[in-house]
Coordinates of C-alpha atoms in Angstrom, one line a residue:
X1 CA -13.2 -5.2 -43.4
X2 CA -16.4 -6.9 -42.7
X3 CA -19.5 -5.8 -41.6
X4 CA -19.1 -7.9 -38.1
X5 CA -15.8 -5.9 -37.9
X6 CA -16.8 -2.2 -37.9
X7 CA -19.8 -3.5 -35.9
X8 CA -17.2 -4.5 -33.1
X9 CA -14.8 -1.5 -33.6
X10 CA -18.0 0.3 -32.8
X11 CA -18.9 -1.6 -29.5
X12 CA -15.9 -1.3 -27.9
X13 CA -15.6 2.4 -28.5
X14 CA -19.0 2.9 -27.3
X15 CA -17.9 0.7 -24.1
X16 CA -14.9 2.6 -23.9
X17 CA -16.3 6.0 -24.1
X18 CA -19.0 5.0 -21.8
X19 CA -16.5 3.7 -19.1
X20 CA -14.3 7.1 -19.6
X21 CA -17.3 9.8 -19.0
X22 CA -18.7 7.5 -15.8
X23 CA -15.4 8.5 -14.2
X24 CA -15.7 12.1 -14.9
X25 CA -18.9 12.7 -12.8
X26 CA -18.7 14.2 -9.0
X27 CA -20.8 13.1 -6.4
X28 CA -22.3 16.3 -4.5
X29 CA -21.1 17.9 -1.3
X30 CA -24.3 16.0 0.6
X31 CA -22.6 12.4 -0.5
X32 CA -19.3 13.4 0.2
X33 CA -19.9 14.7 4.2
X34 CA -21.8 13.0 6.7
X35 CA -25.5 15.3 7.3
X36 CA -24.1 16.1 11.0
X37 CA -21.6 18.1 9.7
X38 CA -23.6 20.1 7.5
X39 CA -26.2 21.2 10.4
X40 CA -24.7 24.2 12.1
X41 CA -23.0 23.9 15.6
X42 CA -24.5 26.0 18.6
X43 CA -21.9 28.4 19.7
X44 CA -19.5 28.5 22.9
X45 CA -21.3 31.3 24.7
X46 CA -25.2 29.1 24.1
X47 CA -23.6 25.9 25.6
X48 CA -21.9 27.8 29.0
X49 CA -25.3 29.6 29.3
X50 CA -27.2 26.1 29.3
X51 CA -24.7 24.7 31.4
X52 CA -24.9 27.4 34.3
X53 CA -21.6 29.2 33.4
X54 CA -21.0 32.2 32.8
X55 CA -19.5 32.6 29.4
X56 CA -16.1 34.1 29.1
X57 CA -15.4 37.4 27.6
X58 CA -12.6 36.2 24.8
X59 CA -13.3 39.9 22.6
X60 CA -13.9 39.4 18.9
X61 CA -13.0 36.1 17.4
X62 CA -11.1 35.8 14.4
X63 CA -12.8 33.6 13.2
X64 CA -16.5 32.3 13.5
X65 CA -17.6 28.4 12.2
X66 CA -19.5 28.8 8.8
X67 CA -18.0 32.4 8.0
X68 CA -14.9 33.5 6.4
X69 CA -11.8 35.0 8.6
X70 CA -12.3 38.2 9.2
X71 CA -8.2 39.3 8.6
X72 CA -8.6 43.0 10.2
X73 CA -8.9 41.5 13.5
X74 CA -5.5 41.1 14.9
X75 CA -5.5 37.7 17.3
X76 CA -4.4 38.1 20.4
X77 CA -0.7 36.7 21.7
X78 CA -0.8 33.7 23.1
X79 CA 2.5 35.0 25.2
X80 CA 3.2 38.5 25.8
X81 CA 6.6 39.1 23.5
X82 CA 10.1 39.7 24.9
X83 CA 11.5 43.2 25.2
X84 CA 14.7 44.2 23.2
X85 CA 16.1 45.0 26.5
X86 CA 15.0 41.5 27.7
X87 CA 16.9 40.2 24.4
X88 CA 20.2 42.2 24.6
X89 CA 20.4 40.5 29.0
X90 CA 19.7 36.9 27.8
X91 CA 22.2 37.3 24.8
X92 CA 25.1 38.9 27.1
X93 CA 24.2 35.8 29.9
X94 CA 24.7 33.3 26.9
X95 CA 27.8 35.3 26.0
X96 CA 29.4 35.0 29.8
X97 CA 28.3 31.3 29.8
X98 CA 30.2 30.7 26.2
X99 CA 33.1 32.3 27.9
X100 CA 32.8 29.9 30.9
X101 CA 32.7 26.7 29.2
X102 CA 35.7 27.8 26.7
X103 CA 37.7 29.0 29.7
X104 CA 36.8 25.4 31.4
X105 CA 37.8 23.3 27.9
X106 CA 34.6 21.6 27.9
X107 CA 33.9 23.5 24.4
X108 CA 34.4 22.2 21.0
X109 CA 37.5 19.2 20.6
X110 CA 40.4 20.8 19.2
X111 CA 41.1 19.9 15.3
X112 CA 42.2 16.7 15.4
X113 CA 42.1 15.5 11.6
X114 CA 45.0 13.9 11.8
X115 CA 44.3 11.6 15.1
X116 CA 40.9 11.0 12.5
X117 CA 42.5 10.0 9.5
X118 CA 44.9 7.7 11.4
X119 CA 41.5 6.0 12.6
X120 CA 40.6 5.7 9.5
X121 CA 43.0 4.0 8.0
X122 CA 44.3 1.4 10.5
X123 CA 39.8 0.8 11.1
X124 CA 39.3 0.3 7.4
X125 CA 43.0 -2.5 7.6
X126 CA 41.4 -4.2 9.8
X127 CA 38.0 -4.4 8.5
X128 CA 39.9 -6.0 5.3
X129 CA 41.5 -8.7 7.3
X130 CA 38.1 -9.5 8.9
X131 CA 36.2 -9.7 5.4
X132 CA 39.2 -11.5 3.7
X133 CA 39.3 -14.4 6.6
X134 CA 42.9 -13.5 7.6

């Protein structure tokens, strides 16, 4: 090997290396989010007041912008939940309307596999005879 040759096998290591760590650096947090999002947001009850309105009393909030969750505070319901007595009426009116629509035959088809495979086979004939010209 030549002097011109290590000289070169050198080079493009050094280019290679250099390209490699470039792509391991980070940008920081400031680059990466626009500055209006860093600057903290007034809260709720500040805006209603400046507004005129009165602010509304929502109780402890499970969360605050800028803080971590506070996970002892149980959220309120959106809905208030359905009794088990609730339950057991809407399941025995489901069960009566079941018992309707069999009664009336508008439930499920009766097994017909047969009728199906009979389908089947004649659809699939005359697919044959269309694909073959006949």
């Amino acid at each position: 090997m030549t002097a011109r040759r290590i000289l070169d096998i050198f080079a493009f290591g050094g280019a290679a290396m250099a390209i490699a760590l470039a792509g391991c650096t980070t940008t920081n947090f400031a680059d990466a989010v626009p500055e209006a999002a860093l600057q903290p947001q007034p809260a709720a009850a500040d805006t209603q007041s400046a507004a005129g309105m009165a602010p509304a009393d929502t109780g402890p909030a499970f969360s605050q912008p800028g803080t971590y969750p506070n996970l002892n505070i149980i959220p309120k319901p959106a809905a208030s939940q359905i009794t088990s007595r609730q339950r057991s009426e809407t399941a025995s009116e489901l069960r009566e309307k079941r018992a309707q629509v069999a009664a009336q035959g508008r439930g499920s088809a009766p097994n017909s596999s047969a009728e199906l495979r009979r389908l089947g086979r004649s659809h699939a004939a005359e697919a044959l005879r269309e694909i073959e010209g006949e």
